[in-house]
Amino acid sequence: MLGDLQAEGHCFAVSPTCRLYASGLIWALGMKFAIDQINNSTSLLPGIKLGYEIYDTCLEPVVVIQPSLLFLTREGSTGIRVLCSYTDYQTRVTAVIGPYVSDLALITAKLFGFFLIPQVSYGASSEKLSQEEYYPSFFRTVPSDKSQSKALVELLDKFEWNWIAAIGSENEYGREGLGTFSGLATAQGICIAYEALIPADPSVPQDHQKLEKIIKYINETQVNVIVLFSVDRPVQALLEQWISHGFSQKVWIATEAWVMSDIVTSIPNIQTIGTVIGFTIKGGIVPGFQDYVTDLFVSVQQESFCRASWEASRDADAAVLGPPCRQCDNVSLHDVAHLLENQQTYAVYVAVYSVAHTLHRALGCTAEGCPKATVKSWQLLDIMKTLQFTLDNQLFRMDTFHSMNQGYDVMFWSWQKNSLQYVPVGDYQESLSIDTSQIRFHTLDKEKPVSTCFRRCEPGQIKRVKGFHLCCYDCIDCEENTYHSTKEDLFCTDCPEHQWSPIRSTKCYDRSERYLFWDESLVVGLLVLMLFAMVLTCLTAVLFLKNLNTPLVQASGGARSLFALLCLLLLCLSLCLHIGKPTAVSCMVQQPLYTLCLTACFSTFLVKSLEIVLLTEFTSCPKSSLLWVTQKRAWLIVAAVCLLESMLCFWYIYSVPAIPVSNYKLLPSQVLIRCNIQSWFAFIMIHGYTGSLAFICFLCTFMVQTPAKKYNIARGITFTMLSYFVTWIAFVATYSTVKQTQQPAAQIFGQLLFVLGLLASYYFPKCYILLFKPGWNTAAYFQLHQGGDS
């Protein structure tokens, strides 16, 4: 047995007047037509005849409860028994079709869900009904409001309307649908200037004032586009008031609940409201239905039909049937002819066939017949969840949300000599497809009206809210190292650490590496200076080697001076480790190699300084002490000094070596790669040891008295150590103030400056004598004129 179709009509005798809801009547006839087709079919449910009961809900929750409870009674009775298990409970009906609106469906779905009776609605689109855990037996042959809301947003986006009003009806359909639409519209960047719910009964004075306020606010917002997510009755009240006030024409975006409603289209002067574009559920026209209704109305006019109808109603249960409506007897084909092509009827038609196909499978029907005699309502649910069937060469299937989403058609109201025609201008399935050339807007130039609160933000910009409305905004450029890629992003997104972006960017770019490149001008200048220092060092070494056995060179240290010059040469070469991309090896050996070369150089000065202090300050010391600083034994001191520094450098390299690090925050579009000192204590130890040698040399030679006009080697060592300290002080001050990108260059320059200072203060005076005063480089002259040392 197939249960009722709850056609939402207003044909009831509660008040003295009775008004026919023509759409509800057509839907009821659509269900009857589908059942008659199935009963006459030899392929679907062969041998099975479906029965039905149709009840009017009157759009009232109290009214819909009575027939719903009747459906839950045990077959053959009028009562509902309280049982521990309803597994074998056979209800009066096997399935229920309807109701149309979501408010009533939410009520009945709770009742039928308890008994697991399949309920198939042809219009209830509330998103709440998709929750299977609350409504396990609810199904529908229409999409949910969420799908229609997505279609509405795409339509607005297509026409670039982002300043709109959104109005809903004060029922489940309007509240739920408006909420879903508002969320999706806001996410898409559409500004809802005004949002409200049309009161349920505008005839009440209080609700009438509320409706007047809504109309006033819509007009004051100066929007040109209004979305009406409402059933037809509230839309009728709103548009009647709009027309009576004579407000300007707008673009009205309609939902499927009222876009083709005769209640709305029959409003006087409805063509003056402006442009109406709306959505209707895909379905088409029920084949053969117009002829069926025409024949039915012909038979209704026959006396025999009327007599049989009244006799049947007299025998029916008055409590179930309700008071008769005499005014409904005067309904003619002319009153409903314009609704025979209403696509909503197709949803009713599909709903009936969905139950029939479910029964066909549950009863195990074949072409020969149906082997099973009965089936419980709950046994249909699993079949209906995965239902798939073909009707009129079109495939229908239930999705995971118990809905049949065939998509929407986009309809445009076209007025031709005060006659309304529904013109299909597009459709929506997964995305919107629309032919805008068929739409004639009610504007002076017939062009699309503008309804914007803000300009569209350009790529790489975000929105900053301004004014009263949260969605009115200025466009702000994304800062450096941030980007804005999609409309869904509300804020600028920070680039990953290894990437960067310019101002107002839509994506990030890989950072280039920054360090001292061999070909940049600063480095080229330093390399020239380095080459100059190395050439001077080599020339000095050649000159000393040529005059190795002369008194001046021997007094300066002899072969140890050549060793010191070689160390200076290696020191200059070690500075190349600061140029190019830092690696683990180059960072690890930079400081140790520099300090080791400098320590080796200073060790020769230490030997000479000790010789000077022994000859000048400790004249009474035994001669054996001088042998350690004047003969070959002096090399042992040099070796010991270098060995100790080597041990410190090995500890530095093994324990806490400098490592290459990448600094992504310093430069806007580059990553600075530099050597990072892990332990400043170890750094101070290896450099402090060299500084200690310099300080000892300075103390040993600073107080040596030099007679006037006499050459003194001690003075050269003193000025050499002074140049070392001054260079270090200047280097520390410079290194701490220059940019990090230039710090390696500052380090190279400071060390080269010291090398040149050392050559100038210690070696160049001797080179001058060797080149220009050879007469001074004799044993006799040297013993006569040298002061303070030997």
XYZ file of C-alpha atoms in Angstrom, residues 71-712:
642
model
C -0.743 6.303 9.145
C 1.101 4.880 12.157
C -1.858 2.825 13.364
C -1.777 -0.930 12.937
C -3.296 -2.183 9.728
C -7.025 -2.692 10.140
C -7.284 -0.575 13.316
C -7.304 3.041 14.435
C -4.952 2.756 17.404
C -1.205 2.662 18.012
C -0.118 0.016 20.468
C 2.873 0.395 22.758
C 5.229 -2.523 22.059
C 8.752 -3.488 23.100
C 9.596 -4.308 19.497
C 8.006 -2.986 16.327
C 9.850 -5.371 14.013
C 6.663 -7.209 13.051
C 4.436 -4.159 13.410
C 2.512 -3.564 10.170
C 1.431 0.064 9.884
C -1.611 1.269 7.990
C 0.592 2.539 5.120
C 3.882 1.316 3.701
C 5.283 4.676 2.632
C 4.384 8.373 2.770
C 4.695 11.005 0.048
C 5.066 14.591 1.265
C 4.638 17.080 2.767
C 5.892 19.918 0.576
C 7.331 22.452 3.040
C 10.264 21.818 5.381
C 8.488 22.983 8.553
C 5.931 20.188 8.303
C 8.437 17.640 7.011
C 10.628 18.148 10.091
C 7.633 17.264 12.273
C 6.444 14.233 10.354
C 9.973 12.925 9.724
C 10.434 12.500 13.474
C 7.259 10.452 13.739
C 7.872 8.290 10.705
C 11.545 7.910 11.578
C 10.619 6.206 14.841
C 8.671 3.519 12.966
C 11.176 3.599 10.044
C 8.431 4.327 7.517
C 9.916 5.723 4.280
C 8.841 9.304 3.732
C 9.550 10.900 0.351
C 9.050 14.656 0.064
C 8.792 16.461 -3.251
C 9.641 19.931 -1.893
C 11.125 19.921 1.643
C 14.666 21.150 1.000
C 15.911 22.051 4.487
C 19.531 21.073 5.043
C 18.594 19.682 8.487
C 16.707 16.851 6.827
C 20.008 15.587 5.383
C 21.057 14.426 8.868
C 20.395 10.695 8.714
C 21.010 10.193 12.421
C 17.963 12.372 13.195
C 15.785 11.554 10.188
C 16.717 8.002 9.146
C 13.646 7.344 6.973
C 13.393 10.712 5.219
C 14.040 10.982 1.469
C 13.325 13.661 -1.121
C 13.237 14.052 -4.868
C 14.580 17.614 -4.774
C 18.018 19.007 -3.919
C 18.743 20.530 -0.514
C 18.813 24.265 0.141
C 22.609 24.206 0.211
C 22.707 23.286 -3.456
C 20.307 26.096 -4.345
C 22.299 28.536 -2.206
C 25.450 27.696 -4.166
C 23.532 28.338 -7.381
C 22.308 31.714 -6.091
C 25.834 32.773 -5.149
C 27.196 31.770 -8.552
C 24.437 33.767 -10.250
C 25.306 36.892 -8.242
C 28.984 36.391 -8.920
C 28.287 35.949 -12.625
C 26.642 39.379 -12.825
C 29.187 40.937 -10.402
C 26.515 41.951 -7.903
C 28.109 42.226 -4.472
C 25.767 44.681 -2.721
C 22.420 42.987 -2.116
C 19.543 42.515 0.277
C 18.609 38.999 1.397
C 15.079 38.325 2.629
C 13.641 35.026 3.825
C 10.292 33.746 5.016
C 9.825 33.222 8.733
C 9.639 29.439 8.525
C 12.107 26.580 8.344
C 12.598 26.957 4.598
C 13.354 30.670 4.821
C 15.433 30.651 8.016
C 17.565 27.654 7.097
C 17.952 28.625 3.452
C 18.761 32.252 4.204
C 21.360 31.233 6.769
C 23.068 28.857 4.339
C 22.965 31.413 1.536
C 24.359 34.203 3.735
C 27.315 32.087 4.784
C 28.189 31.113 1.219
C 27.668 34.652 -0.091
C 29.907 36.200 2.556
C 32.642 33.673 1.821
C 32.426 34.635 -1.864
C 32.834 38.324 -1.057
C 29.192 39.304 -1.558
C 28.003 41.985 0.846
C 24.516 41.585 2.302
C 23.457 45.139 3.046
C 20.238 44.101 4.762
C 18.918 40.767 5.938
C 15.474 40.042 7.400
C 12.645 37.516 7.713
C 9.160 38.223 6.385
C 6.618 37.717 9.198
C 4.425 34.662 8.951
C 1.109 36.531 8.993
C 1.351 40.100 7.636
C -2.362 40.610 8.220
C -1.641 40.949 11.968
C -1.009 44.669 12.750
C 2.279 44.012 14.510
C 3.564 41.833 11.662
C 2.294 44.351 9.137
C 4.436 47.064 10.748
C 7.424 44.721 10.630
C 6.835 44.133 6.934
C 6.628 47.886 6.323
C 9.952 48.341 8.126
C 11.572 45.640 5.982
C 10.420 47.337 2.786
C 11.651 50.699 4.067
C 15.117 49.362 4.915
C 15.440 47.600 1.553
C 14.704 50.871 -0.211
C 17.109 52.869 2.012
C 20.040 50.548 1.404
C 19.820 51.503 -2.277
C 20.615 47.999 -3.388
C 19.487 47.021 -6.844
C 19.354 43.274 -6.231
C 17.179 41.437 -3.685
C 17.384 37.706 -3.008
C 14.049 36.286 -1.811
C 14.569 32.899 -0.154
C 10.946 32.338 0.717
C 7.805 30.361 0.079
C 5.176 32.066 -2.044
C 2.740 33.479 0.539
C 5.264 35.791 2.280
C 6.610 36.845 -1.133
C 3.077 37.777 -2.126
C 2.687 40.005 0.944
C 6.077 41.665 0.430
C 5.612 42.401 -3.269
C 2.085 43.699 -2.779
C 3.407 46.258 -0.318
C 6.346 47.104 -2.596
C 4.003 47.782 -5.494
C 1.640 49.857 -3.334
C 4.531 52.131 -2.279
C 5.569 52.614 -5.907
C 9.244 51.934 -5.229
C 11.714 51.714 -8.089
C 12.225 48.561 -10.072
C 14.802 46.074 -8.779
C 16.294 42.745 -9.718
C 14.578 40.006 -7.718
C 16.391 36.676 -7.390
C 13.811 33.957 -6.792
C 14.053 30.499 -5.297
C 12.202 27.503 -6.646
C 9.482 27.925 -3.993
C 7.934 31.004 -5.624
C 9.482 31.682 -9.016
C 6.586 29.933 -10.824
C 3.910 30.356 -8.170
C 0.533 31.484 -9.461
C -0.060 33.229 -6.125
C 2.830 35.584 -6.862
C 2.299 36.009 -10.592
C -1.373 36.896 -10.081
C -0.521 39.980 -7.966
C -1.926 43.098 -9.676
C 0.768 45.119 -11.485
C 3.376 42.468 -10.673
C 5.187 43.385 -13.887
C 6.199 46.729 -12.332
C 8.531 45.250 -9.706
C 11.409 44.911 -12.179
C 13.439 41.904 -13.319
C 12.849 38.430 -11.889
C 15.410 35.657 -12.302
C 14.991 32.417 -10.427
C 15.671 28.722 -10.159
C 13.364 25.800 -10.746
C 14.168 22.184 -10.013
C 14.971 20.245 -13.152
C 12.332 17.755 -14.075
C 10.383 18.719 -17.097
C 6.783 18.061 -17.909
C 5.061 14.840 -16.837
C 4.203 13.097 -20.121
C 0.466 12.586 -20.592
C -0.459 14.542 -17.480
C -2.265 17.375 -19.260
C -4.559 14.988 -21.101
C -5.136 13.089 -17.865
C -6.253 16.224 -15.991
C -8.373 17.358 -18.911
C -10.216 14.039 -18.993
C -10.588 14.115 -15.225
C -12.271 17.514 -15.224
C -14.592 16.390 -18.010
C -15.687 13.430 -15.883
C -16.083 15.629 -12.792
C -18.706 17.658 -14.572
C -20.859 14.561 -15.080
C -23.748 14.085 -12.670
C -22.966 10.421 -12.074
C -19.444 11.268 -10.843
C -20.686 13.929 -8.447
C -23.348 11.579 -7.007
C -20.821 8.796 -6.487
C -18.360 11.216 -4.898
C -20.842 12.482 -2.324
C -21.948 8.986 -1.458
C -18.348 7.960 -0.902
C -17.685 10.967 1.298
C -20.815 10.222 3.348
C -19.499 6.766 4.157
C -15.993 8.019 5.050
C -14.838 8.784 8.567
C -15.724 12.449 9.099
C -12.933 12.827 11.663
C -10.422 11.811 9.028
C -12.021 13.414 5.990
C -12.716 16.770 7.596
C -15.507 19.246 6.873
C -16.378 19.547 3.176
C -15.489 22.669 1.194
C -18.452 23.513 -1.026
C -16.553 26.287 -2.804
C -14.028 23.778 -4.113
C -16.743 22.082 -6.120
C -16.699 24.995 -8.535
C -13.084 24.496 -9.614
C -12.751 24.244 -13.391
C -9.949 23.288 -15.763
C -9.488 26.968 -16.526
C -8.480 27.607 -12.902
C -5.550 25.172 -13.027
C -4.623 25.046 -16.725
C -1.663 27.413 -16.279
C -0.152 25.033 -13.675
C -0.208 21.865 -15.746
C 3.343 22.546 -16.939
C 4.634 23.276 -13.431
C 7.904 21.362 -13.057
C 7.249 20.781 -9.351
C 4.661 18.195 -10.390
C 7.485 16.153 -11.869
C 9.086 15.911 -8.391
C 5.816 14.415 -7.124
C 5.755 12.059 -10.068
C 9.321 10.887 -9.352
C 8.549 10.498 -5.631
C 5.750 8.044 -6.372
C 7.903 6.076 -8.798
C 10.794 5.951 -6.317
C 8.555 4.185 -3.787
C 7.161 1.895 -6.490
C 10.638 0.833 -7.628
C 11.644 0.242 -4.009
C 8.598 -1.988 -3.493
C 9.352 -3.772 -6.751
C 12.788 -4.776 -5.464
C 11.628 -5.516 -1.920
C 8.905 -7.864 -3.153
C 11.327 -9.587 -5.520
C 9.168 -8.756 -8.528
C 9.952 -10.027 -11.998
C 8.134 -9.814 -15.325
C 5.948 -12.734 -14.240
C 4.915 -11.288 -10.886
C 5.911 -10.574 -7.297
C 6.656 -13.694 -5.206
C 6.451 -11.930 -1.826
C 3.017 -11.000 -0.575
C 3.934 -8.451 2.095
C 6.838 -6.310 3.142
C 7.454 -4.264 6.281
C 8.107 -0.554 5.952
C 11.566 -0.715 7.563
C 12.634 -3.306 5.007
C 12.396 -0.651 2.293
C 14.966 1.719 3.779
C 18.191 -0.041 2.781
C 16.868 -0.445 -0.770
C 15.835 3.193 -1.026
C 19.238 4.456 0.208
C 20.897 2.964 -2.861
C 17.911 3.333 -5.173
C 18.594 3.889 -8.853
C 16.015 3.738 -11.621
C 15.214 5.137 -15.046
C 12.113 7.174 -15.767
C 11.353 8.792 -19.133
C 14.863 7.915 -20.296
C 16.353 9.827 -17.378
C 18.422 8.256 -14.599
C 17.468 8.978 -10.986
C 19.428 7.938 -7.907
C 19.513 8.712 -4.215
C 22.734 10.341 -3.021
C 24.373 9.906 0.379
C 22.090 12.607 1.812
C 18.884 10.817 0.715
C 18.280 13.431 -1.986
C 17.858 13.362 -5.755
C 19.869 16.273 -7.087
C 19.006 16.694 -10.744
C 20.085 20.342 -10.695
C 18.188 23.530 -11.508
C 16.967 25.464 -14.501
C 17.421 29.245 -14.520
C 14.140 30.993 -15.351
C 13.560 34.572 -16.467
C 10.219 36.353 -16.278
C 9.504 37.748 -19.719
C 6.490 40.033 -20.103
C 4.919 40.185 -23.546
C 1.926 42.563 -23.615
C 1.172 41.958 -19.917
C 1.424 38.221 -20.471
C 4.070 36.383 -18.422
C 6.283 33.777 -20.031
C 8.912 31.709 -18.221
C 12.036 31.753 -20.380
C 14.770 29.218 -19.519
C 18.105 31.059 -19.787
C 20.497 28.549 -18.235
C 20.945 25.722 -15.804
C 22.951 24.687 -12.760
C 24.339 21.256 -12.018
C 27.849 21.395 -10.634
C 28.331 24.928 -11.987
C 26.229 27.707 -13.468
C 25.670 28.024 -17.200
C 23.631 30.996 -18.344
C 22.878 32.869 -21.572
C 22.769 36.517 -20.461
C 21.760 37.719 -23.921
C 18.206 36.408 -23.354
C 17.717 38.522 -20.234
C 16.171 41.963 -20.737
C 16.648 44.044 -17.607
C 14.032 46.627 -16.669
C 16.412 49.567 -16.901
C 16.453 52.580 -19.223
C 19.237 51.155 -21.364
C 18.106 47.529 -20.907
C 21.556 46.773 -19.542
C 22.521 44.972 -16.363
C 22.069 47.240 -13.315
C 25.028 47.892 -11.034
C 24.761 46.821 -7.413
C 28.145 47.141 -5.736
C 29.374 48.420 -2.388
C 33.035 48.172 -3.274
C 35.324 47.629 -6.183
C 36.699 44.182 -6.785
C 40.076 43.806 -5.145
C 42.927 43.221 -7.537
C 45.172 40.158 -7.241
C 47.511 40.528 -4.297
C 45.073 42.657 -2.276
C 42.937 41.919 0.781
C 39.813 43.566 2.124
C 39.784 46.022 5.046
C 36.312 46.560 6.458
C 34.978 50.104 6.476
C 31.753 51.750 7.500
C 28.701 50.122 9.053
C 28.534 47.005 6.911
C 31.172 44.386 7.633
C 31.489 43.406 4.002
C 32.140 46.932 2.708
C 35.869 47.368 2.507
C 38.916 49.028 1.036
C 41.487 47.006 -0.858
C 44.860 46.842 0.866
C 48.064 45.655 -0.793
C 49.776 42.642 0.760
C 53.139 43.564 2.247
C 56.498 42.150 1.249
C 56.937 38.432 1.912
C 53.172 37.897 2.023
C 50.749 36.979 -0.726
C 47.046 36.609 -1.439
C 46.216 33.834 -3.869
C 42.460 33.072 -3.719
C 39.213 34.855 -2.987
C 38.625 32.550 -0.031
C 41.697 33.896 1.801
C 40.711 36.672 4.223
C 44.272 37.633 5.112
C 47.636 37.888 3.428
C 49.528 34.636 3.862
C 53.169 34.650 4.926
C 55.571 33.153 2.431
C 57.538 30.067 3.497
C 60.908 30.837 4.991
C 62.810 29.898 1.835
C 60.665 32.134 -0.385
C 59.812 35.845 -0.734
C 57.325 38.054 -2.503
C 57.117 41.727 -3.489
C 54.310 44.047 -2.466
C 50.863 43.040 -3.804
C 51.905 39.569 -4.834
C 49.766 36.532 -5.609
C 52.528 33.993 -5.085
C 55.941 33.510 -3.548
C 59.276 33.184 -5.300
C 62.367 31.241 -4.326
C 64.995 33.378 -2.594
C 68.373 33.896 -4.251
C 71.486 33.282 -2.163
C 73.575 36.177 -0.844
C 77.241 35.990 0.117
C 80.483 37.491 -1.168
C 80.628 36.677 -4.862
C 83.966 36.572 -6.625
C 82.826 38.930 -9.367
C 81.259 41.739 -7.357
C 83.123 45.053 -7.353
C 83.861 45.129 -3.622
C 85.409 41.674 -3.697
C 87.419 42.518 -6.809
C 88.823 45.548 -4.975
C 89.738 43.406 -1.976
C 91.374 40.825 -4.217
C 93.477 43.556 -5.808
C 94.503 44.747 -2.352
C 95.239 41.173 -1.331
C 97.352 40.642 -4.427
C 99.201 43.862 -3.676
C 99.955 42.700 -0.118
C 101.082 39.300 -1.364
C 103.362 40.856 -3.983
C 104.944 43.115 -1.370
C 105.394 40.122 0.928
C 107.002 38.071 -1.815
C 109.307 40.913 -2.862
C 110.327 41.447 0.758
C 111.014 37.724 1.126
C 113.112 37.687 -2.058
C 115.099 40.691 -0.854
C 115.682 39.117 2.548
C 116.656 35.819 0.961
C 119.180 37.587 -1.270
C 120.694 39.331 1.746
C 120.175 36.481 4.189
C 123.761 36.440 5.508
C 124.082 40.195 5.933
C 124.179 41.695 9.458
C 120.826 43.462 9.098
C 118.875 40.372 8.053
C 120.605 38.233 10.647
C 119.852 40.829 13.314
C 116.191 40.789 12.214
C 115.937 37.033 12.698
C 117.578 35.611 9.612
C 115.725 32.548 8.353
C 112.989 33.166 10.913
C 112.136 36.380 9.061
C 111.625 34.386 5.878
C 109.405 32.004 7.860
C 107.360 34.972 9.137
C 106.963 36.333 5.604
C 105.831 32.921 4.391
C 103.212 32.846 7.162
C 102.020 36.308 6.095
C 101.674 35.025 2.545
C 99.575 32.057 3.743
C 97.542 34.422 5.907
C 96.639 36.456 2.806
C 95.652 33.328 0.936
C 93.478 32.162 3.847
C 91.349 35.282 3.417
C 89.980 33.740 0.205
C 87.958 31.396 2.442
C 85.681 34.358 3.200
C 84.740 34.705 -0.479
C 82.232 32.466 -2.226
C 79.422 30.355 -0.776
C 80.248 29.310 2.788
C 80.566 25.576 3.278
C 81.072 23.450 6.351
C 84.793 23.095 5.571
C 85.449 26.756 4.738
C 83.616 27.966 7.860
C 85.428 25.426 10.015
C 88.985 26.415 8.969
C 88.587 30.200 8.431
C 89.521 31.368 11.922
C 91.944 28.543 12.854
C 93.993 28.994 9.673
C 94.182 32.756 10.099
C 95.184 32.630 13.769
C 97.678 29.810 13.182
C 99.458 31.780 10.426
C 99.477 34.933 12.549
C 100.722 33.030 15.614
C 103.553 31.503 13.589
C 104.500 34.982 12.415
C 104.342 36.442 15.915
C 106.405 33.560 17.312
C 109.432 34.902 15.388
C 108.823 38.349 16.888
C 108.556 36.743 20.329
C 111.995 35.183 19.959
C 113.462 38.544 18.925
C 111.628 40.369 21.734
C 112.977 37.924 24.322
C 116.484 38.418 22.919
C 116.127 42.182 23.229
C 114.800 42.105 26.790
C 117.574 39.743 27.902
C 120.261 42.000 26.402
C 118.835 45.244 27.762
C 117.045 44.447 31.007
C 118.733 41.270 32.197
C 122.404 41.887 31.394
C 123.547 39.634 34.172
C 121.720 36.550 32.881
C 123.963 33.625 31.896
C 125.019 33.268 28.296
C 123.232 29.930 28.033
C 119.902 31.788 28.196
C 120.760 33.810 25.102
C 121.488 30.624 23.184
C 117.746 29.784 23.338
C 116.822 32.983 21.542
C 119.756 33.564 19.229
C 120.800 30.218 17.841
C 118.964 27.310 16.273
C 117.343 26.587 19.598
C 115.148 29.565 18.942
C 113.234 27.389 16.481
C 112.139 25.272 19.450
C 110.390 28.308 20.926
C 108.742 28.952 17.564
C 107.649 25.332 17.331
C 106.353 25.292 20.926
C 104.333 28.467 20.380
C 102.863 27.101 17.116
C 102.159 23.715 18.703
C 100.127 25.247 21.505
C 98.107 27.323 19.031
C 97.607 24.233 16.868
C 96.166 22.388 19.859
C 93.747 25.250 20.536
C 92.705 25.303 16.851
C 92.191 21.547 16.825
C 89.978 21.841 19.903
C 88.036 24.648 18.177
C 87.553 22.614 14.979
C 86.631 19.409 16.774
C 84.332 20.801 19.462
C 82.641 24.020 18.329
C 83.524 24.830 14.721
C 81.843 27.682 12.884
C 79.041 26.439 10.650
C 77.215 27.941 7.646
C 73.782 29.313 8.528
C 71.014 30.811 6.403
C 69.389 34.067 7.493
C 65.997 34.452 5.792
C 64.845 37.544 7.706
C 67.603 40.047 7.000
C 67.121 40.593 3.262
C 63.743 40.997 1.517
C 64.349 38.698 -1.458
C 67.571 36.887 -0.629
C 68.846 34.412 1.919
C 72.108 35.466 3.535
C 74.500 32.543 3.969
C 77.298 33.225 6.421
C 79.545 31.444 8.874
C 78.183 31.445 12.392
C 80.433 31.286 15.455
C 79.025 28.604 17.749
C 81.200 29.414 20.757
C 82.523 32.894 21.358
C 84.597 31.516 24.212
C 86.523 29.260 21.829
C 86.817 32.152 19.368
C 88.343 34.364 22.079
C 90.689 31.591 23.145
C 92.341 31.107 19.751
C 92.509 34.841 19.012
C 93.357 35.703 22.588
C 96.400 33.456 22.445
C 97.687 35.405 19.423
C 96.868 38.682 21.152
C 98.810 37.536 24.216
C 101.890 36.928 22.083
C 101.524 40.414 20.611
C 101.161 41.927 24.090
C 104.285 40.112 25.352
C 106.261 41.347 22.352
C 105.016 44.868 23.000
C 106.023 44.761 26.695
C 109.485 43.392 25.876
C 110.271 46.132 23.369
C 108.291 49.187 24.481
C 110.646 50.238 27.348
C 113.875 49.682 25.442
C 115.848 52.942 25.323
C 117.092 53.906 21.882
C 119.916 56.429 21.543
C 119.270 59.183 19.065
C 120.123 58.490 15.437
C 120.721 54.840 16.092
C 118.845 52.014 14.441
C 116.736 49.897 16.809
